[in-house]
mmCIF file of C-alpha atoms and ligand atoms in Angstrom:
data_model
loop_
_atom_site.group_PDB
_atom_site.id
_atom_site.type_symbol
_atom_site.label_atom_id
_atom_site.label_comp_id
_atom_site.label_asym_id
_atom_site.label_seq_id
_atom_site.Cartn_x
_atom_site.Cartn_y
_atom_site.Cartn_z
ATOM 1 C CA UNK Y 1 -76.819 -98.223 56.460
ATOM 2 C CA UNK Y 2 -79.668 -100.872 57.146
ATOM 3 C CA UNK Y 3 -78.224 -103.992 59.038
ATOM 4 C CA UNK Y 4 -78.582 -107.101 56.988
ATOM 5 C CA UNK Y 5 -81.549 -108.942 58.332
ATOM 6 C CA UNK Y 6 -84.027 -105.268 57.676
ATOM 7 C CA UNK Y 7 -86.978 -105.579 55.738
ATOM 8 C CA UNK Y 8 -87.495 -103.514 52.765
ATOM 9 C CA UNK Y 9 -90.875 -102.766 51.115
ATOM 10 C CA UNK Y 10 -91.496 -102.919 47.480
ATOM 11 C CA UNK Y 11 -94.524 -101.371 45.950
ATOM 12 C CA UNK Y 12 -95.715 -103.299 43.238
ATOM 13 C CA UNK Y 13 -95.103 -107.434 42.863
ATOM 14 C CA UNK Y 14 -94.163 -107.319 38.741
ATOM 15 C CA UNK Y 15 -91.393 -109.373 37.823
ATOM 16 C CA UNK Y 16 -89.052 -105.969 38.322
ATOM 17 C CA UNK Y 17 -89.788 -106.460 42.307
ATOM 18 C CA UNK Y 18 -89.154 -110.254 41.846
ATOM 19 C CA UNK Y 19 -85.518 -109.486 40.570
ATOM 20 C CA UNK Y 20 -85.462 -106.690 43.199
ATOM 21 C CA UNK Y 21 -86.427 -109.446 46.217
ATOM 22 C CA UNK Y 22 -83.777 -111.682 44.756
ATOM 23 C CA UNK Y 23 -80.978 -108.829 44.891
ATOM 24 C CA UNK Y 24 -82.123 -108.318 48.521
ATOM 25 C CA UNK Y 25 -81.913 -111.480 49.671
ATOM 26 C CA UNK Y 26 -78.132 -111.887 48.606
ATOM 27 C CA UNK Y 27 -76.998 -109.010 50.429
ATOM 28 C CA UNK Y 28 -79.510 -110.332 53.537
ATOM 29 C CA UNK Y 29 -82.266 -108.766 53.408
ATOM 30 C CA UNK Y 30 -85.809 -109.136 53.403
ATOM 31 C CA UNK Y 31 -88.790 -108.024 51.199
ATOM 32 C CA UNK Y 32 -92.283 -107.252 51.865
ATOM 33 C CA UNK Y 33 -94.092 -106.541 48.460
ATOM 34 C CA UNK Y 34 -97.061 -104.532 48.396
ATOM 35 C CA UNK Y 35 -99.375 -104.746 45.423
ATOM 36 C CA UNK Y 36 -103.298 -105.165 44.080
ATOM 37 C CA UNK Y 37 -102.988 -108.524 42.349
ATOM 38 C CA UNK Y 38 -103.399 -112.166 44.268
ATOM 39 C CA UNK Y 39 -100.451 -114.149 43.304
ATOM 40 C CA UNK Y 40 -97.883 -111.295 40.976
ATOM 41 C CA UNK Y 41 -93.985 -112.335 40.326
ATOM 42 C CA UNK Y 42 -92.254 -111.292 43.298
ATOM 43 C CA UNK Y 43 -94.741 -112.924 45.796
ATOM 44 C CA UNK Y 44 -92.510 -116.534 45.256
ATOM 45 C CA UNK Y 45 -89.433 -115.092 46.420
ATOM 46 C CA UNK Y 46 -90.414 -112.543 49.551
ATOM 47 C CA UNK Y 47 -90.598 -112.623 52.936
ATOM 48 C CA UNK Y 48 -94.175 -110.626 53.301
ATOM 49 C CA UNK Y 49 -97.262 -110.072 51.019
ATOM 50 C CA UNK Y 50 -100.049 -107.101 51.671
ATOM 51 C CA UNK Y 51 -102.561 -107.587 49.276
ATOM 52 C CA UNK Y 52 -104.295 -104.337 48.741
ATOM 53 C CA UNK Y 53 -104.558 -101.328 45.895
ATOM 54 C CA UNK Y 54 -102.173 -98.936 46.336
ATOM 55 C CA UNK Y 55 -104.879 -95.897 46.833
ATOM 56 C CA UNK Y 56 -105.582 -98.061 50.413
ATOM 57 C CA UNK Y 57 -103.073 -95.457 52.150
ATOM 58 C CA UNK Y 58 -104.460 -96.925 55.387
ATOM 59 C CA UNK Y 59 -103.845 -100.668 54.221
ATOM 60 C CA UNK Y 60 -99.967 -99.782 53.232
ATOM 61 C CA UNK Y 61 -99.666 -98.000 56.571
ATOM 62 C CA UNK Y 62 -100.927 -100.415 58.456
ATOM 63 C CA UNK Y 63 -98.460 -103.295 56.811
ATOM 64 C CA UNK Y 64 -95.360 -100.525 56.953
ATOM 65 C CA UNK Y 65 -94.373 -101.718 60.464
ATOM 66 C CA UNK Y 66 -90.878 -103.646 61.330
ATOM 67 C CA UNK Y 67 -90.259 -102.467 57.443
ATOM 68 C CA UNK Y 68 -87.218 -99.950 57.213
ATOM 69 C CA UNK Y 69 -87.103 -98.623 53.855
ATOM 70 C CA UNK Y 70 -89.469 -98.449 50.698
ATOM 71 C CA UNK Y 71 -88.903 -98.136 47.120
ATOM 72 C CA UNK Y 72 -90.946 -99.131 44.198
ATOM 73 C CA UNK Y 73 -90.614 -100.778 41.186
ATOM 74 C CA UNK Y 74 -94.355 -99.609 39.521
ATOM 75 C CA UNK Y 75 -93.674 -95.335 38.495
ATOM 76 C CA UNK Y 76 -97.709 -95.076 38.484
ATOM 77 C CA UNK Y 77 -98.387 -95.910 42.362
ATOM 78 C CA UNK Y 78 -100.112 -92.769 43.812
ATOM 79 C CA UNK Y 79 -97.861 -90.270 45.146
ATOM 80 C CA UNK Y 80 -100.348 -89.625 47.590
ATOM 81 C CA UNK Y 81 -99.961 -93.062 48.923
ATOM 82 C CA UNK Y 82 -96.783 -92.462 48.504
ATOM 83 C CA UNK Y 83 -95.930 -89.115 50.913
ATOM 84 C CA UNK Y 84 -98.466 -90.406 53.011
ATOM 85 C CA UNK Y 85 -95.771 -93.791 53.607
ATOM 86 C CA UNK Y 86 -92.519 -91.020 53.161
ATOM 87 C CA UNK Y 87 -93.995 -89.392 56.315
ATOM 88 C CA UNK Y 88 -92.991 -92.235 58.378
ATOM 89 C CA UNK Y 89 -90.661 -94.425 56.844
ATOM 90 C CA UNK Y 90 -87.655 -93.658 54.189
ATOM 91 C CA UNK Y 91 -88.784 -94.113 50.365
ATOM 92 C CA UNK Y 92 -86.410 -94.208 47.919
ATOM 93 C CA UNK Y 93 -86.610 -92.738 45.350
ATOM 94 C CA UNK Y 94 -88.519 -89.567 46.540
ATOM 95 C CA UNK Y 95 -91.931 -88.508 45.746
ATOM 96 C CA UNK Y 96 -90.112 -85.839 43.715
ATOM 97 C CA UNK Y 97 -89.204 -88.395 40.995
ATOM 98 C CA UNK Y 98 -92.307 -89.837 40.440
ATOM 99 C CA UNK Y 99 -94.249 -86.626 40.578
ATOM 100 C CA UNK Y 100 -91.980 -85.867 37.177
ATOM 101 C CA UNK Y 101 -92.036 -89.060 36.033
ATOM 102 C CA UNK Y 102 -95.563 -89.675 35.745
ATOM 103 C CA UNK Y 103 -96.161 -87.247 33.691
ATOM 104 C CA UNK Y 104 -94.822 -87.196 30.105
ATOM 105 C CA UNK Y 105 -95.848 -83.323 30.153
ATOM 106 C CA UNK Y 106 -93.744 -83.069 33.354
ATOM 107 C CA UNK Y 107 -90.715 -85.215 32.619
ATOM 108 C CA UNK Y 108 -90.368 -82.780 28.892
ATOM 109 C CA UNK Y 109 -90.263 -79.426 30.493
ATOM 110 C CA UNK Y 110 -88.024 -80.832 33.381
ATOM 111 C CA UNK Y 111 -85.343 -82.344 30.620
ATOM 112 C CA UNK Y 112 -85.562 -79.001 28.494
ATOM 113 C CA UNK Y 113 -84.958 -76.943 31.542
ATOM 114 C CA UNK Y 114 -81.947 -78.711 32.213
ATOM 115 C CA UNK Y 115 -80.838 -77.870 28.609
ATOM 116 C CA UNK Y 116 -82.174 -81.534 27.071
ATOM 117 C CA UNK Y 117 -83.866 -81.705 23.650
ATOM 118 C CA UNK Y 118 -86.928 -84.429 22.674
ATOM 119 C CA UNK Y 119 -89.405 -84.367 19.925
ATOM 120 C CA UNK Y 120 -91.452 -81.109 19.109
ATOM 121 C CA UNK Y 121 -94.405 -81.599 21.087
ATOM 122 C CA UNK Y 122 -97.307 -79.290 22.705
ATOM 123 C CA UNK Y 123 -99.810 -80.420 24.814
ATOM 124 C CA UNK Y 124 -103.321 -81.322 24.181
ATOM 125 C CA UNK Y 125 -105.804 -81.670 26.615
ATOM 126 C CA UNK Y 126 -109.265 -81.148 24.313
ATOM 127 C CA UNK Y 127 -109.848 -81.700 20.667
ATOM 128 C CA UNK Y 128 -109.364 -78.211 19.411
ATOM 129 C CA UNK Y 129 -106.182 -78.310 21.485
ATOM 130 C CA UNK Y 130 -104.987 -81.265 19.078
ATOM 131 C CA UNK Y 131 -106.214 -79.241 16.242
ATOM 132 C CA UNK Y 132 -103.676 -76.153 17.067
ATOM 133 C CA UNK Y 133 -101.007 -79.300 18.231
ATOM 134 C CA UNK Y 134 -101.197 -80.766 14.912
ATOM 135 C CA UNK Y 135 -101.299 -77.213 13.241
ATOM 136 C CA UNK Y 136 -98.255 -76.192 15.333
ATOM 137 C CA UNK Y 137 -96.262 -79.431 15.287
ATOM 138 C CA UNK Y 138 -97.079 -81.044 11.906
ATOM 139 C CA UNK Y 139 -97.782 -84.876 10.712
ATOM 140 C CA UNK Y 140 -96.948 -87.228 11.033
ATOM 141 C CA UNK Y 141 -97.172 -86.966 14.781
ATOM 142 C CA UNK Y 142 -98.010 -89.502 18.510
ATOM 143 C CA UNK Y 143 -100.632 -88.778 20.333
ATOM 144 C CA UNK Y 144 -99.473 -89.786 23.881
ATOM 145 C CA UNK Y 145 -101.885 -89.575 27.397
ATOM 146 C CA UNK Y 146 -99.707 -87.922 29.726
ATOM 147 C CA UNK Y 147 -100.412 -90.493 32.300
ATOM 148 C CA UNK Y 148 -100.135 -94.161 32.712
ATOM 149 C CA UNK Y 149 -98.544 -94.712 29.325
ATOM 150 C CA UNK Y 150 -96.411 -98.114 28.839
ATOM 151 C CA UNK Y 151 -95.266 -100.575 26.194
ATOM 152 C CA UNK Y 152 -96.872 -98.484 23.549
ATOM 153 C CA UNK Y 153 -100.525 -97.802 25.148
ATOM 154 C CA UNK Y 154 -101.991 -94.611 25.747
ATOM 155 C CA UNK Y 155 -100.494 -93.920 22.090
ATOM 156 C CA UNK Y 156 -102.486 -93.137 18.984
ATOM 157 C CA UNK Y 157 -100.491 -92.045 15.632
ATOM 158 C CA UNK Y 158 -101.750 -89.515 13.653
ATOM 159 C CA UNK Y 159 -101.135 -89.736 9.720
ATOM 160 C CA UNK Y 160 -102.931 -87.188 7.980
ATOM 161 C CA UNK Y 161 -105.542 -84.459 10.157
ATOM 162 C CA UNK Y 162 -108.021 -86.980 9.266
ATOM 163 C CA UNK Y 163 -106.609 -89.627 12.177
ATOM 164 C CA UNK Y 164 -107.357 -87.069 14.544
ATOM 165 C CA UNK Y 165 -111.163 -87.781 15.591
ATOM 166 C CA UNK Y 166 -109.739 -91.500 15.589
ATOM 167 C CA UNK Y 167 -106.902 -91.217 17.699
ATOM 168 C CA UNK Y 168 -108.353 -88.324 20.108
ATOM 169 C CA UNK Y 169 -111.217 -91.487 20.940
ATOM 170 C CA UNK Y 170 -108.829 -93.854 21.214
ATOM 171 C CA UNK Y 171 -106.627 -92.619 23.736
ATOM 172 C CA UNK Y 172 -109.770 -91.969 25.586
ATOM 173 C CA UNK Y 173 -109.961 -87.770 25.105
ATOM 174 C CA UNK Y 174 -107.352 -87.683 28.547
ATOM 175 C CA UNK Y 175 -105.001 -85.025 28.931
ATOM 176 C CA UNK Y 176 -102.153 -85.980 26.440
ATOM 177 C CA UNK Y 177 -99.150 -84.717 24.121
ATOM 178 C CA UNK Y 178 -98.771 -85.102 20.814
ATOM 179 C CA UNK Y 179 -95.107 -85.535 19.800
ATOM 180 C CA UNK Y 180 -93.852 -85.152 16.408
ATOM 181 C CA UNK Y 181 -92.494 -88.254 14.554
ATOM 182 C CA UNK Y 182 -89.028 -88.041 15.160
ATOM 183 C CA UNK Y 183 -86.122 -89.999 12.385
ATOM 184 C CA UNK Y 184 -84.240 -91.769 14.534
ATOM 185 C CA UNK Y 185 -81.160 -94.546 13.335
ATOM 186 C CA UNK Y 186 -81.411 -96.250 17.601
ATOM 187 C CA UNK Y 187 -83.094 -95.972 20.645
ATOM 188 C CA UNK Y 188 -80.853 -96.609 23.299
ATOM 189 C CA UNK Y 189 -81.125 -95.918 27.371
ATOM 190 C CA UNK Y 190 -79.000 -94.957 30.372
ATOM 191 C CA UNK Y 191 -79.356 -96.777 33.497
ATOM 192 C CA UNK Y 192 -77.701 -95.324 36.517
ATOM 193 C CA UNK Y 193 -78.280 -95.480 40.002
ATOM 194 C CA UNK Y 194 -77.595 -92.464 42.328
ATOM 195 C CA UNK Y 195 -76.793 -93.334 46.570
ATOM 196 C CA UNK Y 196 -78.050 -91.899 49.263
ATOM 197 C CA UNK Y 197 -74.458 -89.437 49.797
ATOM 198 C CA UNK Y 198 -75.212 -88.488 46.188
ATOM 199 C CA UNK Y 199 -72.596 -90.614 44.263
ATOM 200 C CA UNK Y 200 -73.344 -91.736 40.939
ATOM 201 C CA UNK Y 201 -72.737 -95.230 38.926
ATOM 202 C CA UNK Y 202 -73.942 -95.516 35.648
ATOM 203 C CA UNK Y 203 -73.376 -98.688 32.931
ATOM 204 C CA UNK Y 204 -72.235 -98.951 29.978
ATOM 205 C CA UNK Y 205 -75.172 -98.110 27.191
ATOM 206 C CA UNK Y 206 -76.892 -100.742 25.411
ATOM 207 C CA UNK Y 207 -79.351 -100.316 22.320
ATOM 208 C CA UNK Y 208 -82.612 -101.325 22.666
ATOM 209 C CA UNK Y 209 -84.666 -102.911 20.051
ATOM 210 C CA UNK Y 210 -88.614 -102.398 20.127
ATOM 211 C CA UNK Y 211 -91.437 -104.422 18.328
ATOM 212 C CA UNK Y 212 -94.917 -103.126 18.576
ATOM 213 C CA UNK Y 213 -93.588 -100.867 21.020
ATOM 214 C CA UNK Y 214 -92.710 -103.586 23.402
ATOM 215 C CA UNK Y 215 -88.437 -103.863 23.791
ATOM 216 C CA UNK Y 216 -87.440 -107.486 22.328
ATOM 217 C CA UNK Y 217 -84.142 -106.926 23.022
ATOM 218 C CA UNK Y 218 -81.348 -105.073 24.469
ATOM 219 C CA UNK Y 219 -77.527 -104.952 23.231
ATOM 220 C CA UNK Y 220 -74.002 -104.022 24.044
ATOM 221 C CA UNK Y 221 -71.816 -102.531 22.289
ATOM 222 C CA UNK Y 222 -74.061 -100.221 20.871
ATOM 223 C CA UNK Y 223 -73.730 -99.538 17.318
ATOM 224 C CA UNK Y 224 -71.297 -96.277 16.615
ATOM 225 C CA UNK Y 225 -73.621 -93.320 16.494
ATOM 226 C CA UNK Y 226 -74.898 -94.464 20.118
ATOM 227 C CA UNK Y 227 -71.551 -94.469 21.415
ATOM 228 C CA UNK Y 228 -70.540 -91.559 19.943
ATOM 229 C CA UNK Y 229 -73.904 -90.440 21.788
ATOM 230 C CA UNK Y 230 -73.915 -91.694 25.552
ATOM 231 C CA UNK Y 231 -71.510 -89.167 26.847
ATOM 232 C CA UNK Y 232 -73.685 -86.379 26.150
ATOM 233 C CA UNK Y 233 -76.799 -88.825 26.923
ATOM 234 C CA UNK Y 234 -74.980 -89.951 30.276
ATOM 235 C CA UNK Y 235 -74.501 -86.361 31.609
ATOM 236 C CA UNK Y 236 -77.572 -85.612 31.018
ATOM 237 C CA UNK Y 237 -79.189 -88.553 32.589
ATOM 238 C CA UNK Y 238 -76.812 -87.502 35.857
ATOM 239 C CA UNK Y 239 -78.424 -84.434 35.803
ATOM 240 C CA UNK Y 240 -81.793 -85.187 36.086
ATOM 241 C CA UNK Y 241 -80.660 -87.563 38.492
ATOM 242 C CA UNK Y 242 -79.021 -85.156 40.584
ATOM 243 C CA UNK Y 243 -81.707 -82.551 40.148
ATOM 244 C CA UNK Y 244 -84.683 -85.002 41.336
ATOM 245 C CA UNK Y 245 -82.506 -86.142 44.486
ATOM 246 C CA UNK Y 246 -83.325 -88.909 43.065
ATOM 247 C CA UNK Y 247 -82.073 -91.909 44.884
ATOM 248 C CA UNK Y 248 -81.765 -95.614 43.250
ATOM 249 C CA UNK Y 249 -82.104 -96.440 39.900
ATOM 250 C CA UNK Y 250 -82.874 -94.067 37.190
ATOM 251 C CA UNK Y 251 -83.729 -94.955 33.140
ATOM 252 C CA UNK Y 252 -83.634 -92.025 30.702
ATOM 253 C CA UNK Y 253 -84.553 -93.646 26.928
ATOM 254 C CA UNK Y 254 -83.305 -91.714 24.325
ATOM 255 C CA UNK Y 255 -83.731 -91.695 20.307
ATOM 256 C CA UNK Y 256 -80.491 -91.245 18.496
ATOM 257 C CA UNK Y 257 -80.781 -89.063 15.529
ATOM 258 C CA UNK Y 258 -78.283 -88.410 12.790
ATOM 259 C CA UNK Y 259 -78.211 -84.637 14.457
ATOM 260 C CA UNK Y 260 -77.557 -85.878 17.533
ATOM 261 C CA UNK Y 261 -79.625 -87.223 20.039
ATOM 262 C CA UNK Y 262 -83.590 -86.644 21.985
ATOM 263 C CA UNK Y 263 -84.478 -87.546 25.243
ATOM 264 C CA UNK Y 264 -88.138 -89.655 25.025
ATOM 265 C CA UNK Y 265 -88.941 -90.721 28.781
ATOM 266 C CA UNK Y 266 -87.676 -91.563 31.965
ATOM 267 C CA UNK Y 267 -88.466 -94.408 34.706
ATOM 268 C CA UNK Y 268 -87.999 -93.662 38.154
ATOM 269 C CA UNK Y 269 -87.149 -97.588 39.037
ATOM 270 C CA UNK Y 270 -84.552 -100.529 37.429
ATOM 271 C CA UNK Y 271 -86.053 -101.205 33.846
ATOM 272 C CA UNK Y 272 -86.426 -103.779 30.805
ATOM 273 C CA UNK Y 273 -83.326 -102.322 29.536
ATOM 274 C CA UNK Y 274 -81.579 -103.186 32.327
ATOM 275 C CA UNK Y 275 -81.987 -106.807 32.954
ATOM 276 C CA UNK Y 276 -79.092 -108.033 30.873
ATOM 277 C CA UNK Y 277 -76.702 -106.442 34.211
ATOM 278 C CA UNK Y 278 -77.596 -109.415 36.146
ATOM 279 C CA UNK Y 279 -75.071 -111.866 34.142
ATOM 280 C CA UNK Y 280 -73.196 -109.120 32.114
ATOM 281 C CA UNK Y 281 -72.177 -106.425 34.956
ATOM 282 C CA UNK Y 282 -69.793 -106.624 38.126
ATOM 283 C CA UNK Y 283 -72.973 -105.310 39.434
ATOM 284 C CA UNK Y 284 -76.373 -105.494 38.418
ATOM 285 C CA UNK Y 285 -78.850 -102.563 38.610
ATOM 286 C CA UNK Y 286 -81.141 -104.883 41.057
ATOM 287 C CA UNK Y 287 -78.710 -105.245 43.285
ATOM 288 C CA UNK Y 288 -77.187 -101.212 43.121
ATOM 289 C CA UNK Y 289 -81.031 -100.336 43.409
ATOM 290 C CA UNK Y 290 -81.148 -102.370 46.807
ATOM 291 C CA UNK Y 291 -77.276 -100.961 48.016
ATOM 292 C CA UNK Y 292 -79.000 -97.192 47.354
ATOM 293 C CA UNK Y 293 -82.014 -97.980 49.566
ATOM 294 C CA UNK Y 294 -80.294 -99.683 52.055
ATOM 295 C CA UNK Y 295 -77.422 -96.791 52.082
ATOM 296 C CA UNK Y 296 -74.658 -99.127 51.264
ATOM 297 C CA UNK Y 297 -71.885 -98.188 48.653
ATOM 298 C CA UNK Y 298 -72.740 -98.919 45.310
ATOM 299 C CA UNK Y 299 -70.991 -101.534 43.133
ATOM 300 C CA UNK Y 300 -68.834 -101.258 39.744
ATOM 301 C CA UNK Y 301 -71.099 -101.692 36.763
ATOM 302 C CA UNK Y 302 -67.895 -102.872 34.131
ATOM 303 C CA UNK Y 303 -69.018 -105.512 31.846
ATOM 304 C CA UNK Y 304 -67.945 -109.098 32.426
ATOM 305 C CA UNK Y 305 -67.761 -110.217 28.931
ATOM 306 C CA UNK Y 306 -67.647 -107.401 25.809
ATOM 307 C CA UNK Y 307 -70.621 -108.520 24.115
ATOM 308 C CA UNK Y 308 -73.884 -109.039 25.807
ATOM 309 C CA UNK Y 309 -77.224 -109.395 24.528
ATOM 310 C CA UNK Y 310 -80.819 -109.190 26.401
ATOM 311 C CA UNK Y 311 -83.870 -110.714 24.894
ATOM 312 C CA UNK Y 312 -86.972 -110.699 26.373
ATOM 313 C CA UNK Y 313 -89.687 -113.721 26.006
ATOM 314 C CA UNK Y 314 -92.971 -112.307 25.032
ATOM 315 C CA UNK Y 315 -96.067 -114.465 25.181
ATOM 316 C CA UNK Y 316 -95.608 -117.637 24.131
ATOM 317 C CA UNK Y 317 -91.595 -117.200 23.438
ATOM 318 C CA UNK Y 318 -91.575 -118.705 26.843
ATOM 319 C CA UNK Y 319 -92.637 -121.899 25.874
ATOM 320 C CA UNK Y 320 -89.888 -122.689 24.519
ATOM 321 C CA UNK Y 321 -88.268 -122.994 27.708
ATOM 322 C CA UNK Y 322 -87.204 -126.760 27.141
ATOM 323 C CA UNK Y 323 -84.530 -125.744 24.373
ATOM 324 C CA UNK Y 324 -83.765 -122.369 26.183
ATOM 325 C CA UNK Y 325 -82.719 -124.442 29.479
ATOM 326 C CA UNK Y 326 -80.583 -127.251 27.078
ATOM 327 C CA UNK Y 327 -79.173 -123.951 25.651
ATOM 328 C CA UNK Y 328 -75.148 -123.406 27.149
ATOM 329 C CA UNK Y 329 -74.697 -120.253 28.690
ATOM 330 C CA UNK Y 330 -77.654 -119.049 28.049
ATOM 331 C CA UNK Y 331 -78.777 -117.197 31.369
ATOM 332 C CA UNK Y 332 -82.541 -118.093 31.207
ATOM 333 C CA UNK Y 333 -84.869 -116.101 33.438
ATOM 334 C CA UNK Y 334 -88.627 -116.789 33.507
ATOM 335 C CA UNK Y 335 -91.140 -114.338 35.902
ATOM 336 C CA UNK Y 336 -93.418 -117.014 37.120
ATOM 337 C CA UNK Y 337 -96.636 -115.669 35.540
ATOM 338 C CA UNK Y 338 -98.882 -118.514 34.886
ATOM 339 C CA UNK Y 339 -99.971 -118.139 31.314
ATOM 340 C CA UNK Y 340 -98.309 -116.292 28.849
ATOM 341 C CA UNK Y 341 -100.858 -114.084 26.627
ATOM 342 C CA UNK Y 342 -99.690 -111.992 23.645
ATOM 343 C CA UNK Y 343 -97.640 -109.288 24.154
ATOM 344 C CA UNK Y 344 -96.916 -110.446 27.974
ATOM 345 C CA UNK Y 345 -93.425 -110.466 29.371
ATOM 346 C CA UNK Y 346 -92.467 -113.587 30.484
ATOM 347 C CA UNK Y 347 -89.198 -113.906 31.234
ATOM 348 C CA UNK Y 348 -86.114 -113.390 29.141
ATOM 349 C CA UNK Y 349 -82.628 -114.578 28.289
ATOM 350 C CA UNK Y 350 -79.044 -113.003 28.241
ATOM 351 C CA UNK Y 351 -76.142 -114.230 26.124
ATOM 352 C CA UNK Y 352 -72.427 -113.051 26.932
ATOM 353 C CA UNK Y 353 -70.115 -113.399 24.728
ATOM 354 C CA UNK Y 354 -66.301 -112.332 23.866
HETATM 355 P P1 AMP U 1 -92.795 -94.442 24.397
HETATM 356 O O1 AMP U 1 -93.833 -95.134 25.223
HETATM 357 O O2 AMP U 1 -92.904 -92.975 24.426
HETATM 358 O O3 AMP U 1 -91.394 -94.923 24.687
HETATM 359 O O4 AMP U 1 -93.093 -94.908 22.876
HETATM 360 C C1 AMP U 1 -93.032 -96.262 22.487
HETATM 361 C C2 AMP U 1 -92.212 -96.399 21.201
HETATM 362 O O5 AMP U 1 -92.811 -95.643 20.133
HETATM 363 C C3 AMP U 1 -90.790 -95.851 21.331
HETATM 364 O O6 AMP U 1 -89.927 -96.800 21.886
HETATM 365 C C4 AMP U 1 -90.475 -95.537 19.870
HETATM 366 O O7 AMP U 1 -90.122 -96.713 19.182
HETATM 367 C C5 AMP U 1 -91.807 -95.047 19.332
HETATM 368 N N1 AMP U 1 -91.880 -93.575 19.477
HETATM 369 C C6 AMP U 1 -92.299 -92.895 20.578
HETATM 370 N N2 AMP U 1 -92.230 -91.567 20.387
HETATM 371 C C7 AMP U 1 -91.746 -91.382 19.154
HETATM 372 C C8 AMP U 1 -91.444 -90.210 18.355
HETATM 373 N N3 AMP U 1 -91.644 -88.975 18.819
HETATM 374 N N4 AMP U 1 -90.975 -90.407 17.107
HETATM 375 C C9 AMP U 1 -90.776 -91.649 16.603
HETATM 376 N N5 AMP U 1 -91.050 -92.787 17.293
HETATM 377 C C10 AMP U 1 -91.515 -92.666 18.555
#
């Protein structure tokens, strides 16, 4: 167990290692965030800042000392950055995790080997690849880069074969997948968080709400077909887990469908999804993150109130922070980014209620 008082390292400063640095600091501890940009989110609430790009191994080294543990809160840091850092201080998760989770290629295969279904897909990595794809999966289908995909980028659907020149451009002719369309009634995610000795805490699953492939919101209870879903989705989710050794928080999305449910992607790190735990869990996933890097037990994640709702304040949602703050009970949180732009998160808001 790391003594209160130990520093822990973050890689990346988003508004994930903000919440992260505040978690830490509760149970004592300190943060040094590591991360590319001058002034990011978690830089107002830490104890240390190295400013550098993550491919400076020798920059991340070099600010790793009187720093006890690392995790991250950014799945697309480089893992060689990454081992290179493992070799001389704990990281949590392992290099294992991300290696699977940065790949949407990867992170398929891995799920179906453990006996998980997603979408048809088949992988694509030149334009008469895509051809065979489409011939192989059928339209209407996602083109997805297998790297460095988020909030909807790196995507391109493809309609009828004529889309595919278009899309094939647009995601910038990388190596990709292209995933058939799949009918789903929810999308929902489990968030669980796996210690050090290998116990596991998972809470109760919330459906999540996207616009233009950003989440707008996040709510509990799920509607019926999710709960009659996230046993199934749960054990699977452990598995993975348990499989990776991974360690700290792990997100598995998933699509429920009328027969039954898909797995669409994992995060290696607390997520989106998750935020609403601050306010509406015994313990939040921030704070079970920090307990599994700092080896501590981890806490019960039983709601507080039955009904709990997460909505997130995209672009210029947060300026309506006057009436949100005059607003009882509602638990406002806002990141700290200067100005909001469309499509940027913000900050967001949870609402409990009986
Ligand atoms: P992703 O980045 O893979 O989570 O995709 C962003 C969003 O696009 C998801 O949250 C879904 O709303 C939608 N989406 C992704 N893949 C599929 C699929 N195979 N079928 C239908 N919708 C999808």
């Amino acid at each position: 167990m790391l003594p209160p008082g130990s520093t822990i390292g973050i890689l990346g400063g988003g508004q994930l290692g903000r919440m992260l640095a505040m978690a830490a600091a509760q149970l004592g501890y300190r943060c040094h965030v590591f991360a590319p940009e001058d002034r990011p989110p978690a830089t107002d609430v830490c104890f240390a800042v190295t400013r550098a790009p993550f491919a400076d191994t020798d920059a991340l080294l070099a600010a790793t000392g009187g720093v006890a543990a690392v995790t991250f809160e950014w799945e697309n840091v480089p893992t060689t950055a990454v081992s290179a850092l493992a070799a001389v201080v704990p990281v949590y998760p392992g290099v294992h995790s991300l290696d699977v989770a940065q790949d949407r290629m990867a992170e398929k295969q891995f799920v179906e080997w453990l006996g998980g279904r997603t979408a048809p897909w088949a992988p694509v990595s030149s334009r008469a690849e895509l051809a065979d794809a489409i011939a192989r999966i059928g339209l209407p289908a996602i083109l997805k880069t297998r790297r460095f995909g988020y909030d909807g980028k790196g995507q391109a659907r493809i309609h009828q074969p004529s889309d595919a020149d278009a899309a094939w451009t647009a995601i910038g002719q990388q190596p990709a997948i292209l995933e058939g369309m799949v009918e789903f009634a929810h999308e929902y995610s489990v968030i669980l968080c796996r210690g050090q000795d290998g116990k596991m805490v998972d809470w109760p699953v919330p459906v999540n709400e996207h616009v233009g492939g950003i989440l707008a919101a996040s709510r509990l209870p799920a509607p019926p077909l999710v709960q009659a879903q996230a046993a199934e989705a749960v054990a699977l989710s452990r598995l993975v887990a348990e499989k990776l050794g991974h360690v700290g928080v792990l997100t598995c999305e998933y699509f429920a469908c009328a027969d039954g449910l898909r797995f669409n992607e994992m995060a290696p790190r607390v997520h989106n999804s998750g935020h609403w735990t601050i306010e509406g869990s015994l313990t939040s996933q921030f704070e079970n993150h920090i307990r599994a890097v700092a080896g501590l037990p981890l806490g019960p994640t039983d709601l507080v109130l039955p009904r709990v709702e997460m909505r997130n304040l995209i672009g210029d949602q947060a300026d309506d922070w006057q009436r949100l703050f005059a607003e009882a009970g509602a638990h406002v949180h806002l990141y700290g980014k200067g100005e909001s732009r469309p499509g940027r998160k913000m900050g967001h808001v949870t609402r409990l209620s009986r």
